[in-house]
Coordinates of C-alpha atoms and ligand atoms in Angstrom, one line a residue:
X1 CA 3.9 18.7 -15.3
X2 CA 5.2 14.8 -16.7
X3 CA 4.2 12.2 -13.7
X4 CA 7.9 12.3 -13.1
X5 CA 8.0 15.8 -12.3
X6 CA 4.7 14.7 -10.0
X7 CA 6.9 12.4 -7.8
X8 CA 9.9 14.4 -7.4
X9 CA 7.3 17.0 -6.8
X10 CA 6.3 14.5 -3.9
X11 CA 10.0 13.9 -2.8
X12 CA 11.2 17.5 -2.5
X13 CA 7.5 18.3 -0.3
X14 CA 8.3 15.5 2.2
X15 CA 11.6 16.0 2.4
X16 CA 11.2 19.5 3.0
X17 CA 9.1 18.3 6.4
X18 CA 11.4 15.8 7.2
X19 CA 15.0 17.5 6.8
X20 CA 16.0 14.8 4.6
X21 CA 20.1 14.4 3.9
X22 CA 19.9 16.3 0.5
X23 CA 22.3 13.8 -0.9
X24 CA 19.5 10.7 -0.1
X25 CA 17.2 12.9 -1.9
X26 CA 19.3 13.6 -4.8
X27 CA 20.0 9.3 -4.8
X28 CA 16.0 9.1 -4.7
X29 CA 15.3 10.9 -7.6
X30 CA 17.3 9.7 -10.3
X31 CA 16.8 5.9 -11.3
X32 CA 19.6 3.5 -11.1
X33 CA 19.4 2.3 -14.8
X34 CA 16.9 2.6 -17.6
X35 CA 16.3 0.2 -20.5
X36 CA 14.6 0.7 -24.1
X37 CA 14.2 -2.0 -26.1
X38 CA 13.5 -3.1 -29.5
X39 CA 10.8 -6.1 -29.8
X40 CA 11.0 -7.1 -33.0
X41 CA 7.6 -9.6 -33.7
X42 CA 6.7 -11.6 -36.8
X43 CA 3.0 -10.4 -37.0
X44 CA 0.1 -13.5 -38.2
X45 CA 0.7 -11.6 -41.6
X46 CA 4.5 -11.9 -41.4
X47 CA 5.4 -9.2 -41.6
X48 CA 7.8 -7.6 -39.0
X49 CA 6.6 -4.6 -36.2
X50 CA 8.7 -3.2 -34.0
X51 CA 7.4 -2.4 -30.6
X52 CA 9.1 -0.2 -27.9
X53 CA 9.6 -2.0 -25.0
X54 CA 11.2 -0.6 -21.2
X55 CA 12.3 -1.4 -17.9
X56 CA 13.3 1.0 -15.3
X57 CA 15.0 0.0 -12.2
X58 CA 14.7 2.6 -9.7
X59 CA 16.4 1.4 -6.4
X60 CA 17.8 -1.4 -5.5
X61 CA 18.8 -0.4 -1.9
X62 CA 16.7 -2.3 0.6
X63 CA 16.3 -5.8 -2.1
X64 CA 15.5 -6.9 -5.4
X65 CA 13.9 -4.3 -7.8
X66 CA 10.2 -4.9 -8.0
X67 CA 7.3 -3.5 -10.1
X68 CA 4.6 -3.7 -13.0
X69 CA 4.9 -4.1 -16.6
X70 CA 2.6 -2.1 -18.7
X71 CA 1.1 -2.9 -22.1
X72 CA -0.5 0.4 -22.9
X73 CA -0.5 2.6 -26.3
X74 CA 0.5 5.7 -24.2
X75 CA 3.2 4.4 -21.9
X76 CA 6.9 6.2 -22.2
X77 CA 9.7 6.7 -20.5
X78 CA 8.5 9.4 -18.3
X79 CA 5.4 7.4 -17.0
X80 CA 7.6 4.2 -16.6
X81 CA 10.1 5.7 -14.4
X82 CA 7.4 8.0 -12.2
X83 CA 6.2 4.2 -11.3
X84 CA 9.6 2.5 -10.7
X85 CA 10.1 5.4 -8.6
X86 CA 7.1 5.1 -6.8
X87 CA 7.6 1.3 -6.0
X88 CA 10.5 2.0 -4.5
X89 CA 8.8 4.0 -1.9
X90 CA 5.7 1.9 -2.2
X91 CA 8.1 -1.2 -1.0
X92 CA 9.3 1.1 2.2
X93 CA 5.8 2.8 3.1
X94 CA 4.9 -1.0 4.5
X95 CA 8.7 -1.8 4.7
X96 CA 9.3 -5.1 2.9
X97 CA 13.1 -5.8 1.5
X98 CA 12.5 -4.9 -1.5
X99 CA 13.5 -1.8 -4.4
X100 CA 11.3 -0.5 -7.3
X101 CA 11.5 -0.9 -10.8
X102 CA 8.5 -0.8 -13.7
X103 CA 8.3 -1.9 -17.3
X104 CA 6.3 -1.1 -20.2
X105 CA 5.4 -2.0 -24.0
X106 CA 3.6 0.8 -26.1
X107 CA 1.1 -1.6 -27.5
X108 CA -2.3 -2.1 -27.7
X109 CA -3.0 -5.6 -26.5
X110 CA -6.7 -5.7 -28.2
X111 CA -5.2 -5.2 -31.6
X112 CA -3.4 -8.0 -30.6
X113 CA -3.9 -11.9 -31.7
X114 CA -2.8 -14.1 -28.8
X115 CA -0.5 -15.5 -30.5
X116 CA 0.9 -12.1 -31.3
X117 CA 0.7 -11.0 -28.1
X118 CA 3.2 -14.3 -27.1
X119 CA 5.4 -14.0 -29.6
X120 CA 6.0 -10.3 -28.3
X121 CA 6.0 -11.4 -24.6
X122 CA 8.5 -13.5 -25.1
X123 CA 10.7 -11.4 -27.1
X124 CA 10.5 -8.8 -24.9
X125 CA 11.5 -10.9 -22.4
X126 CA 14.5 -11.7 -23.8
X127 CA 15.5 -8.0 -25.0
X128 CA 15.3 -7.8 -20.7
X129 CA 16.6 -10.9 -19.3
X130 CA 19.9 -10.0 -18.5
X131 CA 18.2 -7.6 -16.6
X132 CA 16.2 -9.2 -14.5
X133 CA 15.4 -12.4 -11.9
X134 CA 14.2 -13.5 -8.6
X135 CA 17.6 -11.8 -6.9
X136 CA 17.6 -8.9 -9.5
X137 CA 14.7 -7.6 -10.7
X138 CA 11.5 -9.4 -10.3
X139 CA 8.4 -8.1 -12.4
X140 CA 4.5 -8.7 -12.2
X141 CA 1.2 -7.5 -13.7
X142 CA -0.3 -4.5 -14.3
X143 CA -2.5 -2.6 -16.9
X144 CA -3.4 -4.8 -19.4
X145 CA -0.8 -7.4 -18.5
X146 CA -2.3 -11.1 -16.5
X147 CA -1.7 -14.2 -15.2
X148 CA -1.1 -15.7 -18.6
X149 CA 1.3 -13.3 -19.2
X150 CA 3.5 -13.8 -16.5
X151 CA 3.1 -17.6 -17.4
X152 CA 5.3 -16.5 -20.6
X153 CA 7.8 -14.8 -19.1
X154 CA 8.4 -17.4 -16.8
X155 CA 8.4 -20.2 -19.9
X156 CA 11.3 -17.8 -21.8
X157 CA 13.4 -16.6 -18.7
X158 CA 13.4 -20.2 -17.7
X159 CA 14.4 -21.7 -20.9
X160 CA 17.0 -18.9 -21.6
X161 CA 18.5 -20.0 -18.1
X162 CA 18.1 -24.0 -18.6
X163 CA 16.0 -24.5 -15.5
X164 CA 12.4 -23.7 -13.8
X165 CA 12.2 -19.9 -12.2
X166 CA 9.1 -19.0 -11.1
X167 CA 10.3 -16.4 -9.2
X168 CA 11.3 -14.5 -12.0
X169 CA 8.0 -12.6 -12.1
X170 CA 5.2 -12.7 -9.3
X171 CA 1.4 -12.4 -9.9
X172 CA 1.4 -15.9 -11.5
X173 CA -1.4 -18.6 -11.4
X174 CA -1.8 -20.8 -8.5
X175 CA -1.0 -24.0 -11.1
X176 CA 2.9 -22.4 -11.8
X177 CA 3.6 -21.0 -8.5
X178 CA 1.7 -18.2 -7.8
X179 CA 0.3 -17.4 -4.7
X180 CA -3.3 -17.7 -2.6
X181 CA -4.5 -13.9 -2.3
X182 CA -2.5 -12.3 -5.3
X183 CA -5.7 -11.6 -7.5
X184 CA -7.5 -9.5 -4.9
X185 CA -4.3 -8.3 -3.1
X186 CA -4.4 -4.8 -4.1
X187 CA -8.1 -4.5 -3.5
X188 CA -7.4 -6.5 -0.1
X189 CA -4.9 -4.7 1.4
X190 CA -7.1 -0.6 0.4
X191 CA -10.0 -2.2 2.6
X192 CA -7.7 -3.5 5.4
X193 CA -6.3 0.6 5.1
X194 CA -9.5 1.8 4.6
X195 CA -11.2 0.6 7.7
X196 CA -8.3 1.5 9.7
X197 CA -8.9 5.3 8.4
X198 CA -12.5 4.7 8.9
X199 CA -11.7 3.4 12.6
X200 CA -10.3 7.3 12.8
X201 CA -11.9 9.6 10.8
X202 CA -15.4 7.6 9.8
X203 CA -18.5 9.6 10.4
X204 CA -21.0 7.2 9.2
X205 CA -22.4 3.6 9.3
X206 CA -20.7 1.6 7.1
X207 CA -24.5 0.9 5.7
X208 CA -24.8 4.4 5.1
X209 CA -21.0 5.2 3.6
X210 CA -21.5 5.8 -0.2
X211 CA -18.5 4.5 -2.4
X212 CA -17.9 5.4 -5.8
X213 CA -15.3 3.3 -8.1
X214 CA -13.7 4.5 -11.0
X215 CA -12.1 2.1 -12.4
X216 CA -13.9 -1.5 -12.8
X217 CA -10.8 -3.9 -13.7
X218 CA -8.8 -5.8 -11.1
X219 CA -8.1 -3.4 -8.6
X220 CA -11.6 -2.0 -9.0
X221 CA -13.8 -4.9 -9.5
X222 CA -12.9 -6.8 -6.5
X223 CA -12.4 -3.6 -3.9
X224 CA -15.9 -3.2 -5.0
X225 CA -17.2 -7.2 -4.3
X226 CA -15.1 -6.7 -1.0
X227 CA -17.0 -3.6 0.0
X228 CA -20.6 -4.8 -1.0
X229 CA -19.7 -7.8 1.3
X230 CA -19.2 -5.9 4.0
X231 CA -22.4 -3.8 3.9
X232 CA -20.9 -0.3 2.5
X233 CA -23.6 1.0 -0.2
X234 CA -21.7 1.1 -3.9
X235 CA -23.7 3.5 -5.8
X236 CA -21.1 4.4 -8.3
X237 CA -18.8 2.6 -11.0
X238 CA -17.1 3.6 -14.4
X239 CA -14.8 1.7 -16.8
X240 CA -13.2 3.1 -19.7
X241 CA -16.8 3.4 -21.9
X242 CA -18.2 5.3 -19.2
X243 CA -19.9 4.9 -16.0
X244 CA -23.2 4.1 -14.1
X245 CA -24.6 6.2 -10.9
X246 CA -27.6 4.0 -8.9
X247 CA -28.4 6.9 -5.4
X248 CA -29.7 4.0 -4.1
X249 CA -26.8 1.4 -4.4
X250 CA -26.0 -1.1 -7.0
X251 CA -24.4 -4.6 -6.7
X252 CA -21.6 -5.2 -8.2
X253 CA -21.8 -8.6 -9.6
X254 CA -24.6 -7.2 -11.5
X255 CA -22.2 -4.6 -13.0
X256 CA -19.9 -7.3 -13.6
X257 CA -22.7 -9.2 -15.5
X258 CA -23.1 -6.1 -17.8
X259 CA -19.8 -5.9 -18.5
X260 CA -19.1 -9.4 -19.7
X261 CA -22.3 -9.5 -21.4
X262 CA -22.1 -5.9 -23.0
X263 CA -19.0 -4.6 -23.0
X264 CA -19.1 -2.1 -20.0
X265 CA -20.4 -1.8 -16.4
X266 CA -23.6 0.4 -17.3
X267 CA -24.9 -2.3 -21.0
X268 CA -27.8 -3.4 -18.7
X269 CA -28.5 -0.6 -16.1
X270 CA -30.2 2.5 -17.5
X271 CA -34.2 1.5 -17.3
X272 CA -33.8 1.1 -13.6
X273 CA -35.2 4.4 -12.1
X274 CA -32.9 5.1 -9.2
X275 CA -29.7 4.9 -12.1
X276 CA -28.0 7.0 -14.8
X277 CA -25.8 6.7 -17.2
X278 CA -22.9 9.1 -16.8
X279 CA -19.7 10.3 -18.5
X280 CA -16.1 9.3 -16.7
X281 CA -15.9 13.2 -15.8
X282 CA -19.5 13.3 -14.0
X283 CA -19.0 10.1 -11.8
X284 CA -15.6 11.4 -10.3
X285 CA -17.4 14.7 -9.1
X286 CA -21.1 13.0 -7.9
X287 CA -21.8 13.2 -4.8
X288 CA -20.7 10.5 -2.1
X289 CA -18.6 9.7 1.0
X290 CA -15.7 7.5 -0.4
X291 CA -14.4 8.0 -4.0
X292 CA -12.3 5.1 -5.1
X293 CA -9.7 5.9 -8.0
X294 CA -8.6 2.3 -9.6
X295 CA -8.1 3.3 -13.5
X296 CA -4.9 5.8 -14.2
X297 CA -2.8 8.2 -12.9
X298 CA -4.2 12.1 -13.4
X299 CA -7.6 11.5 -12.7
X300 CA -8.2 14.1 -10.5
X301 CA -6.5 17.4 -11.5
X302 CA -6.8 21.4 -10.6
X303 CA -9.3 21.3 -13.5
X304 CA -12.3 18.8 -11.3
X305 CA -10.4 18.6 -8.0
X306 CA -12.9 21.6 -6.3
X307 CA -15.9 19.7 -7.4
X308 CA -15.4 16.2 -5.7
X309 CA -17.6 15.8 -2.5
X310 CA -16.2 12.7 -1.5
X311 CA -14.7 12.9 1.8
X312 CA -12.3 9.9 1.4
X313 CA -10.3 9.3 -1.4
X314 CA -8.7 6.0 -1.6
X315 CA -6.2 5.8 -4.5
X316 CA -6.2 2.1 -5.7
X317 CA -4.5 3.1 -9.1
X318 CA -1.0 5.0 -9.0
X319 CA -0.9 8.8 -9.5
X320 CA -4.8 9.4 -9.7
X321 CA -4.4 12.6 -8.3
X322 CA -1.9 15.1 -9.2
X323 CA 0.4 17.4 -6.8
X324 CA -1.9 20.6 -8.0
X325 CA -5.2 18.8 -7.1
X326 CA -3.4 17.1 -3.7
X327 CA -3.3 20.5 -2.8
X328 CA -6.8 21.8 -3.4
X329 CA -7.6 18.6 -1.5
X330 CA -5.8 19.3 1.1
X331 CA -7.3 22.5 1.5
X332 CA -11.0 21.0 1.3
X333 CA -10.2 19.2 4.5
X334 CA -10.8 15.4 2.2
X335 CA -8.5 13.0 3.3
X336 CA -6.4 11.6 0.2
X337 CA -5.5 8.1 1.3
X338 CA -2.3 7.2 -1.2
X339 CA -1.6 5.0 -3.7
X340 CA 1.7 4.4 -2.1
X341 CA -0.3 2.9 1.4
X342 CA -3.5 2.6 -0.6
X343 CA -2.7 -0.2 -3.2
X344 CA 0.5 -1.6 -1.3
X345 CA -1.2 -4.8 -0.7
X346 CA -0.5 -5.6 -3.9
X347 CA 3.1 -5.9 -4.3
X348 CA 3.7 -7.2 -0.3
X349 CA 1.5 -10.4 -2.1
X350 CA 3.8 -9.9 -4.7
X351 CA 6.6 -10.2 -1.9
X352 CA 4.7 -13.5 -0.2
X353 CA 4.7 -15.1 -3.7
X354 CA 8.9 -14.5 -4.1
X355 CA 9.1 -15.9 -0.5
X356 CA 7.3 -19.1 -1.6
X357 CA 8.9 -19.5 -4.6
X358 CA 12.5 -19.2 -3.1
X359 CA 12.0 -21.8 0.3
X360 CA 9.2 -23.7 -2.2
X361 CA 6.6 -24.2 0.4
X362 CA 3.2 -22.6 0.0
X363 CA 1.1 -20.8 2.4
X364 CA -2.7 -21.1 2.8
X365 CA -5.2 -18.2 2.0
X366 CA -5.0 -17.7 5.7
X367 CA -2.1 -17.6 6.1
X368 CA -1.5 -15.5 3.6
X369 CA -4.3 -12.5 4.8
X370 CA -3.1 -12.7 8.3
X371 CA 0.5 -11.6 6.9
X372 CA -0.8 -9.1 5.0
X373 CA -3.3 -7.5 7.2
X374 CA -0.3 -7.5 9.7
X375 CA 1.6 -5.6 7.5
X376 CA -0.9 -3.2 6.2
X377 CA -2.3 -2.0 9.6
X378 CA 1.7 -1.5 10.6
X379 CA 2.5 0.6 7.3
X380 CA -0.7 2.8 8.5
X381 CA -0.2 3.2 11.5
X382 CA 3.3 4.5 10.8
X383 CA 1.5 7.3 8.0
X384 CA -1.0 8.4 10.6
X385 CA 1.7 8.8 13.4
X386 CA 4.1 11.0 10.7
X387 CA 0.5 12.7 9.4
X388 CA 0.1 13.7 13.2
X389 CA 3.9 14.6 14.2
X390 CA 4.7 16.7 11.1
X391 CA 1.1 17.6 10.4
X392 CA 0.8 16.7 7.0
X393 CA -1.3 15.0 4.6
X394 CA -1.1 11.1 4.5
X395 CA 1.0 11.2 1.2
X396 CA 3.6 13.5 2.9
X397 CA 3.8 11.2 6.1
X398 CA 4.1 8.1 3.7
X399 CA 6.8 9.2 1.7
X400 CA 8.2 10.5 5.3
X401 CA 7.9 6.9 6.7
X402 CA 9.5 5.6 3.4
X403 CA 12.0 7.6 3.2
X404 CA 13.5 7.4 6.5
X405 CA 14.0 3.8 5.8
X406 CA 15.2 4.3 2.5
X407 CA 17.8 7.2 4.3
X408 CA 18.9 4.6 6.8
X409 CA 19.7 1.8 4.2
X410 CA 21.3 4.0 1.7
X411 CA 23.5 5.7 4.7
X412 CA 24.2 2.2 6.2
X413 CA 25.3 1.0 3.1
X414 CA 27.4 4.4 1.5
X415 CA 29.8 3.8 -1.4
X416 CA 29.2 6.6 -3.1
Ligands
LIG1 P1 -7.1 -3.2 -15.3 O1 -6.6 -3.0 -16.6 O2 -7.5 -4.5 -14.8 O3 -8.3 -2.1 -15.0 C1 -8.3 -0.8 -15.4 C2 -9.8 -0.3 -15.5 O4 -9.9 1.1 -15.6 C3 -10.6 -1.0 -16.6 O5 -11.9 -1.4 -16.1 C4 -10.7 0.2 -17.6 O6 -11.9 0.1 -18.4 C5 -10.8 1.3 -16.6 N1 -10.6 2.7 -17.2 C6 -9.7 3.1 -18.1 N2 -9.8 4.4 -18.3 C7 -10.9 4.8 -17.6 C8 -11.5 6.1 -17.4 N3 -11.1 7.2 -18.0 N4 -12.6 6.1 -16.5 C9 -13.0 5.1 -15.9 N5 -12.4 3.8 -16.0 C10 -11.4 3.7 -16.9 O7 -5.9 -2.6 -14.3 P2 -5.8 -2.8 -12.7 O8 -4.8 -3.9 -12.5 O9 -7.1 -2.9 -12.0 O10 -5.0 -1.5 -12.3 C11 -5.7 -0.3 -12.2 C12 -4.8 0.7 -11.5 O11 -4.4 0.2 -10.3 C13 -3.5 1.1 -12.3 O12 -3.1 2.4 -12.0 C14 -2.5 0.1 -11.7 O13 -1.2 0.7 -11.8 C15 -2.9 0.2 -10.2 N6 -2.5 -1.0 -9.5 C16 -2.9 -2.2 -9.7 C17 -2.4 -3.3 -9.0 C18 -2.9 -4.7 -9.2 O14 -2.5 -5.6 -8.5 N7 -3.8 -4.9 -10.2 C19 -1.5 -3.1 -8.0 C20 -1.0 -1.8 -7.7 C21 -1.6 -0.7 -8.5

């Protein structure tokens, strides 16, 4: 099944529950417009490569299309819409006035010189910028795309329009107009969730509460500094070379040494007798209380799902667990907490940096955690009251809770 086929999977399952209007539903699952693009890019040889570039705009019902861009050897079409589609809901789940919409560029940025990677920035900004802007279509990082980044787009949109528009794209540095909170807002807004759900459902003292992390970039570096902090024992983390089990708990700054200094999270672990080394396929199944999923989407599948024996899974990344394995899950009794509540903080930082840049006034660190934690509690307590009225599973009652907004709007609106 494509990750397309996953989220209309999704759709049709909650709006089975729900009696959706079939013709929302029908709306919901076909994007408003997709783009491919060409990025030509002189190369430091000179010579000329082509890249694929694309940007999917998924609905634009409730406010300005919002959503990643990937730079990724493996991204296509099929991927880039499943996460437009999912930001739409995403945006409704903790109802900010926003749509969804996702890009990508099938690239490998490490075989990439910086200037290289620029030069195709910028020219993939261009193919797009009709496209897009702070009242259109506003995107921001994701895998394998940064600060810096952004700081392109900005420079090209800006110049193509004659004038400064930082609102173009959010998850900028502080210094252009980014804002307080964005670096850790994904990772921020999962705790705020995940002590909510622990509030609930916890069974243990934080002390005791086990957390594994898959995952160990942004989203999964900093929900695991966050967690430390706050006393919960991180005994597992994995990057893409593998991963690094400690029963006894491990700190993640350490982890973080190792993987500046070697390359990966487990380079200087190993001789330490209460860790092992293990492969990306042994750390999603060890044992623990909370697994954390903050690499890709497909993670956990109906191959692995009956081995994991965490009983929380919080879904940083989007898609990390497929409809086959949700249902497995489901029957397990774990509680899956979704990407589409789970890593929300990110884009309603997103949302606060859009709002700064449009009135030009900047908020304090503060300032900016109070509004999200406001917003985040809110958006969960809205899943668990659909989880308990239809009796469903947390993704269900999120996509319920989104798509009852996303109903109204579209209804209020009509023209079709
Ligand atoms: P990132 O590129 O910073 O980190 C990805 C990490 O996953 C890296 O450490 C990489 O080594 C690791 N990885 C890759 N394959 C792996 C594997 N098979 N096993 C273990 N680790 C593996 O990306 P990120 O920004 O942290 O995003 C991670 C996920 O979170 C993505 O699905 C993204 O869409 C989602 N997400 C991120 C944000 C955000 O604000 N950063 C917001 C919403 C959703």
């Amino acid at each position: 099944m494509s990750l397309f086929e996953n989220t209309l999977t999704q759709i049709q399952k909650a709006a089975k529950l729900m009696k959706l209007d079939p013709n929302v539903e029908t709306v919901l699952s076909n994007p408003d417009r997709i783009l491919e693009v060409s990025v030509p890019v002189k190369m430091d040889n000179g010579a000329i490569r082509i890249f694929r570039g694309f940007r999917v705009q998924h609905n634009n019902v409730r406010g300005p299309y919002k959503g990643g861009i990937r730079y990724h050897p493996q991204v296509d079409m099929d991927e880039v819409k499943a996460l437009a589609t999912w930001m739409t809901i995403k945006c409704a789940v903790v109802n900010i006035p926003l749509g969804g919409g996702k890009g990508g560029v099938i690239v490998d940025p490490k075989e990439l010189s910086l200037r290289e990677l620029e030069r195709m920035t910028r020219r993939y900004t261009m193919a797009i910028s009709n496209f897009i802007g702070p009242d259109i279509d506003v995107p921001a990082p994701d895998v394998y795309t940064n600060p810096q980044i952004m700081a392109w787009i900005v420079d090209e949109y800006s110049k193509i329009h004659g004038k400064n528009i930082p609102g173009v794209v959010t998850g900028k540095s502080i210094a252009i107009g980014g804002s307080q909170g964005r670096e850790d807002a994904t990772s921020q807004g999962g705790v705020y969730v995940l002590e909510e759900v622990l509030k609930q459902y916890g069974k243990k003292d934080v002390k005791d509460t086990r957390v594994i992390i898959q995952g160990f970039g942004n989203a999964g570096s900093h929900v695991a500094r966050m967690l430390h902090a706050k006393g919960f024992k991180i005994i597992g983390v994995s990057d893409s070379k593998g991963a690094l089990y400690c029963k006894d708990g491990l700190n993640p700054a350490d982890a973080m040494t190792c993987k500046i200094e070697g390359g990966s999270v487990g380079e200087c672990y190993g001789s330490g007798e209460a860790c092992e080394m293990m492969t990306n396929e042994q750390i999603l199944v060890a044992d623990c209380d909370i697994l954390i999923l903050s690499a890709l989407e497909n993670q956990i599948t109906a191959a692995n799902a009956a081995q994991v024996k965490a009983g929380i899974i919080l879904e940083l990344a989007n898609g990390p667990v497929n409809p086959e394995a949700d249902e497995i899950l489901e029957g397990m009794g774990v509680k899956v907490i979704p990407d589409i509540l789970a890593n929300a903080g990110g884009v309603t930082v997103s949302y606060f940096e859009l709002v700064q840049n449009n009135m030009n006034y900047y908020w304090t660190a503060e300032e900016v955690q109070t509004k999200l934690k406001t917003i985040m509690v809110a958006a969960w307590q809205s899943v668990h009251d659909n989880s308990l009225k239809f009796d469903t599973s947390f993704r269900a009652a999120a996509y319920i809770s989104a798509m009852r907004r996303l109903e109204e709007a579209i209804k209020m609106r009509g023209g079709y």
